[in-house]
C-alpha cells in the first residue's frame, strides 16, 4: 500500500466529524504506518483519546506540558512525513490562517517541516462565510493541501456543503501524497521558479505593469516543494505573501528578475518561468515625477526591449538542465506555443488560452495545455490553480523519468 514505516501525524480539532478519525487511524496502522495523534481540548469532548491511543499504539497528546514534562512540538513537527488535520474546525482554521499559537496542535502545525493536509468540517453557512473562504485561500497559498468538503446531511440537521471527506477518501489522499514524496523524481532537485508581474518604471511613481497575480507560480512553487524539490522562487511585485519553506527573492523589474535568475540558474536542475515579464521598459525612466502643464504635449515614452529570461535559460542550459515556460495566447494558441518551444529552447510549454473561460489572470482556476519538445500535446481540464500546479509538476516528473 506504500505506507509501511511512513510517519503520519494526525491533528484533530473540535467537530462532530472527529468520530470518523477513529476509522482513519485504524486503517493507517493496519497499513503499517506509524501514527501519532494530537488533539485540541475541544476535540477531546467529541472523541475518546483512549480509543485513539489504543489504535495508534501511542500516547495521544493535547497539552503543551503535562506535570513537569514538556511536549516537544518542534520534534513532532519534524518527525512526520505528513501532517493531516482532520476534522479542521472553523476555529482551528482561523488560528492556522493567523498563526495563533495557543495549544499544542497549533504549536506543532507552526513548526511542521512536512507537507500539511487539512480536511475541513463545518456547517454550510460557516463554510460559505467570507472569513472561511479567505482563511482557506491563505492556507492554500502557503501550500497546505485542502481536501474538498462533501455535500450531504450535516450535524445541524441541515443538508448542504461542509461535510468532512470520508475517512476512506482521506486515506487514499494520504497514500498518494506520501508515495509521491518518496518516489518522485523531483526529490532533492533544485528548481528555480519565476512568478508574478514585473513593474517597469516610467518615473518614481508610475510604471508599466500587468495583471499577473503570481498565484499560478506560487502554487507551482508550493507543489514542487511538496514533491521534494528545493525551491528558489524569484517573485515580482505580487500582493501574495511569501510562501513558506523555500528561498524567496523579491524583485520589481524585468532586469532585476534577470539578474536574480542568472545568479542561481547554473546551480539549478530545472527552471520554471511562470512570470509575466514585461517585454518592454521605458528607455529612460525619469528621476522625478512627470507633471502635466497647460499647453504642453503629453510625453512620448520610448520603450526598449527587456531580456527574455526563459530564452536565456534555454540558450545557456546544460544537457542535464530543463526549462519550462508559459505561453498566454489569444489566437492560434497551439501553433504559437509550438513555436515558443523552439524559439525559447524550452522542454515544456504550459499554454494558457485567454479564450478559455476560467483561465488566466486573477482567477482561482486555470485551464492549460502542456506541450513538450517530444511532440506531446496534453490538454488538461479546468481545475483550481493548486490542482493545475500538481498536474504540471507531475508532467515535469514524467518528463524527467
Ligand atoms: O514571449 P512570451 O512573453 O509569450 O513568453 C512567455 C514565457 O516566457 C513565460 O514563461 C515567461 O515567464 C517567459 N518570459 C521571460 N522573459 C521575458 C518574457 C517572457 O522569461 N522577457
Tab-separated table of C-alpha atoms and ligand atoms in Angstrom:
chain	number	residue	atom	x	y	z
A	1	UNK	CA	0.000	0.000	0.000
A	2	UNK	CA	3.053	2.274	0.215
A	3	UNK	CA	2.592	3.325	3.853
A	4	UNK	CA	4.973	0.945	5.630
A	5	UNK	CA	7.047	2.938	8.083
A	6	UNK	CA	5.575	6.263	6.940
A	7	UNK	CA	5.090	8.720	9.778
A	8	UNK	CA	1.643	10.309	9.791
A	9	UNK	CA	0.759	12.948	12.352
A	10	UNK	CA	-2.990	13.316	12.813
A	11	UNK	CA	-4.303	16.568	14.317
A	12	UNK	CA	-7.915	16.521	15.499
A	13	UNK	CA	-9.866	19.687	16.207
A	14	UNK	CA	-13.336	20.108	17.716
A	15	UNK	CA	-16.033	18.946	15.341
A	16	UNK	CA	-18.603	16.174	15.415
A	17	UNK	CA	-16.779	14.610	12.429
A	18	UNK	CA	-13.937	13.719	14.828
A	19	UNK	CA	-15.505	10.289	15.445
A	20	UNK	CA	-14.673	9.309	11.851
A	21	UNK	CA	-10.956	9.719	12.540
A	22	UNK	CA	-11.036	6.536	14.610
A	23	UNK	CA	-11.547	4.615	11.353
A	24	UNK	CA	-8.804	6.567	9.607
A	25	UNK	CA	-6.276	5.879	12.366
A	26	UNK	CA	-7.178	2.182	12.317
A	27	UNK	CA	-6.762	1.968	8.555
A	28	UNK	CA	-3.394	3.761	8.741
A	29	UNK	CA	-1.963	1.491	11.440
A	30	UNK	CA	-3.298	-1.588	9.633
A	31	UNK	CA	-1.298	-0.402	6.621
A	32	UNK	CA	1.822	-0.291	8.816
A	33	UNK	CA	2.056	3.497	9.014
A	34	UNK	CA	3.403	4.991	12.242
A	35	UNK	CA	0.683	7.241	13.604
A	36	UNK	CA	0.766	9.902	16.298
A	37	UNK	CA	-2.312	11.872	17.310
A	38	UNK	CA	-2.538	15.425	18.645
A	39	UNK	CA	-5.946	16.702	19.774
A	40	UNK	CA	-7.266	20.086	20.779
A	41	UNK	CA	-9.178	20.320	24.070
A	42	UNK	CA	-12.430	20.727	22.115
A	43	UNK	CA	-11.722	17.529	20.148
A	44	UNK	CA	-11.434	15.535	23.393
A	45	UNK	CA	-15.140	16.311	24.013
A	46	UNK	CA	-16.061	14.619	20.742
A	47	UNK	CA	-13.874	11.506	20.688
A	48	UNK	CA	-12.089	9.466	23.316
A	49	UNK	CA	-8.279	9.777	23.466
A	50	UNK	CA	-8.273	6.247	24.931
A	51	UNK	CA	-9.670	4.799	21.690
A	52	UNK	CA	-7.146	6.750	19.614
A	53	UNK	CA	-4.152	5.855	21.790
A	54	UNK	CA	-5.170	2.178	21.664
A	55	UNK	CA	-5.470	2.218	17.874
A	56	UNK	CA	-2.335	4.291	17.240
A	57	UNK	CA	-0.361	2.430	19.933
A	58	UNK	CA	0.964	5.841	21.008
A	59	UNK	CA	0.070	8.260	23.764
A	60	UNK	CA	-2.355	10.878	22.450
A	61	UNK	CA	-1.100	14.405	23.099
A	62	UNK	CA	-3.130	17.517	23.688
A	63	UNK	CA	-1.262	19.636	26.231
A	64	UNK	CA	1.853	21.739	25.755
A	65	UNK	CA	3.033	20.371	29.098
A	66	UNK	CA	1.962	17.619	31.442
A	67	UNK	CA	3.105	17.858	35.062
A	68	UNK	CA	6.766	18.690	34.734
A	69	UNK	CA	7.098	17.204	31.232
A	70	UNK	CA	7.055	19.420	28.149
A	71	UNK	CA	5.631	18.135	24.838
A	72	UNK	CA	8.300	18.838	22.236
A	73	UNK	CA	6.209	20.294	19.414
A	74	UNK	CA	9.250	21.008	17.227
A	75	UNK	CA	10.305	17.367	17.381
A	76	UNK	CA	6.769	16.240	16.481
A	77	UNK	CA	6.587	18.651	13.539
A	78	UNK	CA	9.907	17.333	12.253
A	79	UNK	CA	9.095	13.683	12.912
A	80	UNK	CA	6.218	13.412	10.473
A	81	UNK	CA	6.291	12.706	6.721
A	82	UNK	CA	2.826	14.223	6.536
A	83	UNK	CA	0.600	16.145	8.946
A	84	UNK	CA	-3.156	15.742	8.473
A	85	UNK	CA	-5.552	17.976	10.387
A	86	UNK	CA	-8.951	16.283	10.284
A	87	UNK	CA	-11.511	17.434	11.056
A	88	UNK	CA	-10.468	21.042	10.638
A	89	UNK	CA	-12.886	23.249	12.578
A	90	UNK	CA	-13.548	26.889	11.735
A	91	UNK	CA	-11.742	27.877	14.917
A	92	UNK	CA	-8.547	25.932	14.150
A	93	UNK	CA	-8.673	27.127	10.532
A	94	UNK	CA	-8.745	30.753	11.730
A	95	UNK	CA	-5.821	30.081	14.076
A	96	UNK	CA	-3.816	28.472	11.264
A	97	UNK	CA	-4.507	31.421	8.949
A	98	UNK	CA	-3.264	33.903	11.545
A	99	UNK	CA	-0.536	31.855	13.238
A	100	UNK	CA	-2.257	31.945	16.627
A	101	UNK	CA	-0.362	29.531	18.850
A	102	UNK	CA	-2.443	28.786	21.941
A	103	UNK	CA	-2.419	24.973	22.039
A	104	UNK	CA	-0.197	22.010	21.216
A	105	UNK	CA	-1.818	21.347	17.827
A	106	UNK	CA	-1.075	24.907	16.675
A	107	UNK	CA	2.492	24.764	18.006
A	108	UNK	CA	3.057	21.526	16.061
A	109	UNK	CA	1.491	22.955	12.894
A	110	UNK	CA	3.592	26.111	13.057
A	111	UNK	CA	6.804	24.119	13.471
A	112	UNK	CA	5.958	21.364	10.954
A	113	UNK	CA	8.523	20.975	8.171
A	114	UNK	CA	6.498	18.328	6.303
A	115	UNK	CA	3.560	18.844	3.901
A	116	UNK	CA	0.256	19.594	5.640
A	117	UNK	CA	-3.187	18.411	4.552
A	118	UNK	CA	-6.438	19.673	6.101
A	119	UNK	CA	-9.963	18.244	5.960
A	120	UNK	CA	-12.456	20.988	6.821
A	121	UNK	CA	-15.747	20.110	8.518
A	122	UNK	CA	-18.386	22.714	9.271
A	123	UNK	CA	-21.948	23.838	8.685
A	124	UNK	CA	-22.801	25.155	5.250
A	125	UNK	CA	-23.187	28.797	6.320
A	126	UNK	CA	-19.834	28.733	8.085
A	127	UNK	CA	-18.276	27.068	5.039
A	128	UNK	CA	-19.515	29.876	2.771
A	129	UNK	CA	-18.668	32.738	5.134
A	130	UNK	CA	-16.131	35.143	3.559
A	131	UNK	CA	-13.872	34.729	6.602
A	132	UNK	CA	-13.692	30.964	5.958
A	133	UNK	CA	-13.117	31.494	2.231
A	134	UNK	CA	-10.279	33.959	2.953
A	135	UNK	CA	-8.675	31.730	5.571
A	136	UNK	CA	-8.699	28.735	3.218
A	137	UNK	CA	-7.205	30.842	0.436
A	138	UNK	CA	-4.358	31.907	2.723
A	139	UNK	CA	-3.614	28.327	3.726
A	140	UNK	CA	-3.728	27.211	0.120
A	141	UNK	CA	-1.304	29.988	-0.915
A	142	UNK	CA	1.147	28.621	1.675
A	143	UNK	CA	0.977	25.148	0.146
A	144	UNK	CA	-1.434	23.492	2.584
A	145	UNK	CA	-3.465	20.844	0.745
A	146	UNK	CA	-7.189	21.443	1.287
A	147	UNK	CA	-9.315	18.313	0.971
A	148	UNK	CA	-12.687	19.316	-0.549
A	149	UNK	CA	-15.780	19.011	1.647
A	150	UNK	CA	-18.749	16.874	0.668
A	151	UNK	CA	-22.400	17.736	0.207
A	152	UNK	CA	-24.982	15.952	2.385
A	153	UNK	CA	-26.581	15.876	5.818
A	154	UNK	CA	-24.844	17.997	8.430
A	155	UNK	CA	-24.768	17.729	12.219
A	156	UNK	CA	-27.113	20.720	12.463
A	157	UNK	CA	-29.835	18.751	10.692
A	158	UNK	CA	-29.419	20.878	7.571
A	159	UNK	CA	-28.371	19.430	4.241
A	160	UNK	CA	-25.632	21.110	2.220
A	161	UNK	CA	-21.912	21.637	1.751
A	162	UNK	CA	-19.468	21.290	4.627
A	163	UNK	CA	-19.262	17.562	5.433
A	164	UNK	CA	-15.735	16.352	6.070
A	165	UNK	CA	-14.391	13.999	3.380
A	166	UNK	CA	-14.954	10.336	4.281
A	167	UNK	CA	-12.092	8.504	6.077
A	168	UNK	CA	-11.521	6.205	3.061
A	169	UNK	CA	-11.084	9.242	0.798
A	170	UNK	CA	-8.667	10.863	3.258
A	171	UNK	CA	-6.759	7.581	3.484
A	172	UNK	CA	-6.379	7.416	-0.326
A	173	UNK	CA	-5.136	11.010	-0.435
A	174	UNK	CA	-2.600	10.254	2.298
A	175	UNK	CA	-1.332	7.253	0.311
A	176	UNK	CA	-0.918	9.275	-2.882
A	177	UNK	CA	0.675	12.217	-1.097
A	178	UNK	CA	3.189	10.107	0.844
A	179	UNK	CA	4.149	7.805	-2.019
A	180	UNK	CA	4.507	10.803	-4.322
A	181	UNK	CA	7.015	12.305	-1.926
A	182	UNK	CA	9.144	9.215	-1.558
A	183	UNK	CA	9.341	8.071	-5.183
A	184	UNK	CA	9.190	11.368	-7.102
A	185	UNK	CA	11.981	12.272	-9.498
A	186	UNK	CA	11.946	15.787	-8.033
A	187	UNK	CA	13.259	14.683	-4.657
A	188	UNK	CA	16.306	16.836	-3.862
A	189	UNK	CA	16.256	18.633	-7.235
A	190	UNK	CA	16.985	22.358	-7.201
A	191	UNK	CA	14.241	24.245	-9.005
A	192	UNK	CA	14.151	27.903	-9.937
A	193	UNK	CA	10.683	29.411	-10.309
A	194	UNK	CA	9.928	32.941	-11.517
A	195	UNK	CA	6.463	34.314	-10.740
A	196	UNK	CA	4.309	37.424	-10.702
A	197	UNK	CA	4.386	40.532	-12.875
A	198	UNK	CA	7.247	42.984	-13.357
A	199	UNK	CA	6.868	46.743	-12.969
A	200	UNK	CA	8.888	48.911	-15.343
A	201	UNK	CA	9.325	52.463	-14.013
A	202	UNK	CA	8.256	55.462	-16.085
A	203	UNK	CA	9.076	57.877	-13.269
A	204	UNK	CA	9.314	57.401	-9.468
A	205	UNK	CA	5.531	56.949	-9.106
A	206	UNK	CA	4.390	55.374	-12.391
A	207	UNK	CA	5.172	52.099	-14.042
A	208	UNK	CA	4.196	49.775	-16.883
A	209	UNK	CA	2.863	46.535	-15.384
A	210	UNK	CA	0.319	43.794	-15.981
A	211	UNK	CA	-2.486	41.892	-14.238
A	212	UNK	CA	-0.445	38.851	-13.150
A	213	UNK	CA	-1.207	37.922	-9.515
A	214	UNK	CA	1.637	35.415	-9.113
A	215	UNK	CA	-0.907	32.793	-7.901
A	216	UNK	CA	-0.068	30.182	-10.542
A	217	UNK	CA	3.682	30.464	-9.963
A	218	UNK	CA	3.303	30.311	-6.193
A	219	UNK	CA	1.017	27.263	-6.496
A	220	UNK	CA	3.694	25.616	-8.663
A	221	UNK	CA	6.486	26.512	-6.250
A	222	UNK	CA	4.448	25.012	-3.388
A	223	UNK	CA	3.728	21.832	-5.333
A	224	UNK	CA	7.395	21.443	-6.332
A	225	UNK	CA	8.315	21.790	-2.655
A	226	UNK	CA	5.670	19.226	-1.659
A	227	UNK	CA	7.148	16.786	-4.185
A	228	UNK	CA	10.569	17.118	-2.546
A	229	UNK	CA	12.315	19.838	-4.591
A	230	UNK	CA	14.472	22.595	-3.129
A	231	UNK	CA	12.706	25.659	-4.483
A	232	UNK	CA	14.163	29.096	-5.238
A	233	UNK	CA	11.345	31.480	-6.016
A	234	UNK	CA	12.024	34.802	-7.730
A	235	UNK	CA	8.840	36.769	-7.182
A	236	UNK	CA	7.813	40.011	-8.859
A	237	UNK	CA	5.638	42.673	-7.172
A	238	UNK	CA	2.717	40.400	-6.275
A	239	UNK	CA	0.488	41.148	-3.263
A	240	UNK	CA	0.626	37.448	-2.306
A	241	UNK	CA	2.602	36.712	0.865
A	242	UNK	CA	5.927	34.862	0.552
A	243	UNK	CA	5.271	31.108	0.589
A	244	UNK	CA	6.942	29.182	3.417
A	245	UNK	CA	9.640	26.523	3.136
A	246	UNK	CA	11.597	27.916	0.194
A	247	UNK	CA	14.054	30.662	-0.621
A	248	UNK	CA	12.179	33.727	-1.906
A	249	UNK	CA	13.880	36.645	-3.659
A	250	UNK	CA	11.638	39.658	-4.244
A	251	UNK	CA	12.259	41.725	-7.383
A	252	UNK	CA	10.423	44.548	-9.120
A	253	UNK	CA	11.680	44.953	-12.685
A	254	UNK	CA	12.487	42.534	-15.504
A	255	UNK	CA	16.166	43.474	-15.240
A	256	UNK	CA	16.168	42.625	-11.518
A	257	UNK	CA	14.435	39.305	-12.271
A	258	UNK	CA	17.023	38.597	-14.978
A	259	UNK	CA	19.952	39.318	-12.626
A	260	UNK	CA	18.434	37.159	-9.855
A	261	UNK	CA	17.899	34.325	-12.374
A	262	UNK	CA	21.459	34.485	-13.743
A	263	UNK	CA	22.803	34.366	-10.176
A	264	UNK	CA	21.197	30.976	-9.475
A	265	UNK	CA	20.459	29.314	-12.833
A	266	UNK	CA	23.734	27.328	-13.080
A	267	UNK	CA	23.090	25.628	-9.752
A	268	UNK	CA	19.541	24.606	-10.689
A	269	UNK	CA	18.330	21.395	-12.308
A	270	UNK	CA	15.069	22.884	-13.532
A	271	UNK	CA	13.869	26.408	-14.360
A	272	UNK	CA	10.130	27.056	-14.393
A	273	UNK	CA	9.362	30.516	-15.725
A	274	UNK	CA	5.813	31.487	-14.864
A	275	UNK	CA	6.465	35.221	-14.502
A	276	UNK	CA	4.596	37.645	-16.747
A	277	UNK	CA	7.711	39.612	-17.608
A	278	UNK	CA	7.160	42.963	-19.331
A	279	UNK	CA	8.541	42.666	-22.849
A	280	UNK	CA	9.486	46.365	-22.935
A	281	UNK	CA	10.620	49.001	-20.464
A	282	UNK	CA	10.877	52.776	-20.679
A	283	UNK	CA	14.304	53.553	-22.105
A	284	UNK	CA	14.976	56.432	-19.741
A	285	UNK	CA	12.865	56.423	-16.571
A	286	UNK	CA	12.531	59.971	-15.243
A	287	UNK	CA	14.179	60.828	-11.949
A	288	UNK	CA	11.310	62.999	-10.771
A	289	UNK	CA	7.540	62.790	-11.279
A	290	UNK	CA	6.375	63.891	-14.735
A	291	UNK	CA	3.948	66.812	-14.351
A	292	UNK	CA	1.332	67.941	-16.845
A	293	UNK	CA	1.394	71.595	-17.861
A	294	UNK	CA	-1.138	73.628	-19.768
A	295	UNK	CA	-0.173	73.768	-23.424
A	296	UNK	CA	2.493	71.062	-23.061
A	297	UNK	CA	2.026	67.952	-25.217
A	298	UNK	CA	1.721	64.587	-23.409
A	299	UNK	CA	5.055	62.781	-23.135
A	300	UNK	CA	6.142	60.151	-25.627
A	301	UNK	CA	7.662	57.240	-23.764
A	302	UNK	CA	10.391	55.490	-25.683
A	303	UNK	CA	10.489	51.764	-24.950
A	304	UNK	CA	13.339	49.302	-25.255
A	305	UNK	CA	13.188	45.519	-25.140
A	306	UNK	CA	13.749	43.592	-21.915
A	307	UNK	CA	15.915	40.477	-21.903
A	308	UNK	CA	13.926	37.269	-22.410
A	309	UNK	CA	14.728	35.287	-19.283
A	310	UNK	CA	13.247	31.982	-20.482
A	311	UNK	CA	15.148	32.254	-23.777
A	312	UNK	CA	18.353	32.985	-21.809
A	313	UNK	CA	17.830	29.819	-19.740
A	314	UNK	CA	17.065	27.823	-22.917
A	315	UNK	CA	20.225	29.072	-24.603
A	316	UNK	CA	22.546	28.557	-21.631
A	317	UNK	CA	21.212	25.320	-20.176
A	318	UNK	CA	23.387	22.230	-19.940
A	319	UNK	CA	22.168	18.817	-21.152
A	320	UNK	CA	21.182	17.932	-17.580
A	321	UNK	CA	19.002	21.025	-17.092
A	322	UNK	CA	15.446	21.547	-18.289
A	323	UNK	CA	13.409	24.697	-18.782
A	324	UNK	CA	9.655	25.114	-18.583
A	325	UNK	CA	7.845	28.188	-19.894
A	326	UNK	CA	4.323	29.536	-20.038
A	327	UNK	CA	2.522	30.943	-23.040
A	328	UNK	CA	-0.568	33.110	-22.874
A	329	UNK	CA	-2.111	33.172	-26.314
A	330	UNK	CA	-5.227	34.810	-27.740
A	331	UNK	CA	-5.167	33.209	-31.208
A	332	UNK	CA	-3.509	30.246	-32.989
A	333	UNK	CA	-2.693	29.052	-29.484
A	334	UNK	CA	-1.180	25.614	-30.199
A	335	UNK	CA	0.815	26.824	-33.207
A	336	UNK	CA	2.247	29.755	-31.264
A	337	UNK	CA	3.071	27.587	-28.248
A	338	UNK	CA	4.881	25.089	-30.506
A	339	UNK	CA	6.853	27.977	-31.956
A	340	UNK	CA	7.754	29.099	-28.436
A	341	UNK	CA	9.169	25.634	-27.629
A	342	UNK	CA	11.674	26.208	-30.418
A	343	UNK	CA	12.430	29.927	-30.157
A	344	UNK	CA	12.991	29.700	-26.408
A	345	UNK	CA	14.611	26.230	-26.489
A	346	UNK	CA	12.142	25.123	-23.792
A	347	UNK	CA	11.462	21.496	-22.898
A	348	UNK	CA	7.873	22.095	-21.795
A	349	UNK	CA	5.460	24.945	-22.564
A	350	UNK	CA	2.308	25.410	-20.489
A	351	UNK	CA	-0.259	27.035	-22.731
A	352	UNK	CA	-2.991	29.283	-21.328
A	353	UNK	CA	-5.597	30.403	-23.773
A	354	UNK	CA	-7.485	33.559	-22.825
A	355	UNK	CA	-10.385	32.206	-24.885
A	356	UNK	CA	-10.994	29.547	-22.202
A	357	UNK	CA	-13.487	30.589	-19.513
A	358	UNK	CA	-11.927	30.411	-16.028
A	359	UNK	CA	-8.352	30.585	-17.348
A	360	UNK	CA	-5.683	33.257	-16.998
A	361	UNK	CA	-5.048	36.268	-14.773
A	362	UNK	CA	-6.514	36.895	-11.322
A	363	UNK	CA	-8.994	33.967	-11.234
A	364	UNK	CA	-8.527	30.961	-8.923
A	365	UNK	CA	-8.927	28.377	-11.686
A	366	UNK	CA	-6.960	27.628	-14.830
A	367	UNK	CA	-7.204	25.508	-17.942
A	368	UNK	CA	-3.954	24.680	-19.677
A	369	UNK	CA	-2.480	22.504	-22.396
A	370	UNK	CA	1.008	21.071	-21.960
A	371	UNK	CA	3.334	20.810	-24.956
A	372	UNK	CA	6.753	19.187	-24.862
A	373	UNK	CA	9.751	19.160	-27.180
A	374	UNK	CA	8.974	15.434	-27.583
A	375	UNK	CA	5.945	16.428	-29.665
A	376	UNK	CA	3.423	15.694	-26.901
A	377	UNK	CA	0.271	17.821	-26.619
A	378	UNK	CA	-1.728	17.251	-23.419
A	379	UNK	CA	-4.908	19.293	-22.838
A	380	UNK	CA	-5.993	19.389	-19.153
A	381	UNK	CA	-9.451	20.046	-17.694
A	382	UNK	CA	-10.479	23.274	-15.910
A	383	UNK	CA	-9.104	22.937	-12.354
A	384	UNK	CA	-8.135	25.050	-9.342
A	385	UNK	CA	-4.648	26.581	-9.643
A	386	UNK	CA	-3.167	24.210	-6.985
A	387	UNK	CA	-4.610	21.235	-8.945
A	388	UNK	CA	-3.205	22.596	-12.212
A	389	UNK	CA	0.116	23.024	-10.409
A	390	UNK	CA	0.026	19.371	-9.357
A	391	UNK	CA	-0.715	18.256	-12.933
A	392	UNK	CA	2.146	20.388	-14.310
A	393	UNK	CA	4.595	19.128	-11.688
A	394	UNK	CA	3.508	15.538	-12.395
A	395	UNK	CA	4.236	16.194	-16.076
A	396	UNK	CA	7.704	17.542	-15.171
A	397	UNK	CA	8.211	14.398	-13.072
A	398	UNK	CA	7.250	12.231	-16.007
A	399	UNK	CA	9.489	14.215	-18.365
A	400	UNK	CA	12.453	13.608	-16.013
A	401	UNK	CA	11.843	9.876	-15.788
B	1	LIG	O1	7.171	35.514	-25.227
B	1	LIG	P1	6.184	35.357	-24.156
B	1	LIG	O2	6.128	36.524	-23.205
B	1	LIG	O3	4.815	34.969	-24.622
B	1	LIG	O4	6.715	34.087	-23.340
B	1	LIG	C1	6.169	33.685	-22.121
B	1	LIG	C2	7.178	32.860	-21.382
B	1	LIG	O5	8.470	33.462	-21.435
B	1	LIG	C3	6.864	32.762	-19.895
B	1	LIG	O6	7.355	31.533	-19.425
B	1	LIG	C4	7.638	33.926	-19.320
B	1	LIG	O7	7.941	33.738	-17.930
B	1	LIG	C5	8.869	33.947	-20.173
B	1	LIG	N1	9.451	35.283	-20.401
B	1	LIG	C6	10.653	35.597	-19.818
B	1	LIG	N2	11.233	36.811	-20.069
B	1	LIG	C7	10.629	37.719	-20.862
B	1	LIG	C8	9.408	37.419	-21.466
B	1	LIG	C9	8.833	36.183	-21.208
B	1	LIG	O8	11.187	34.765	-19.071
B	1	LIG	N3	11.204	38.878	-21.075
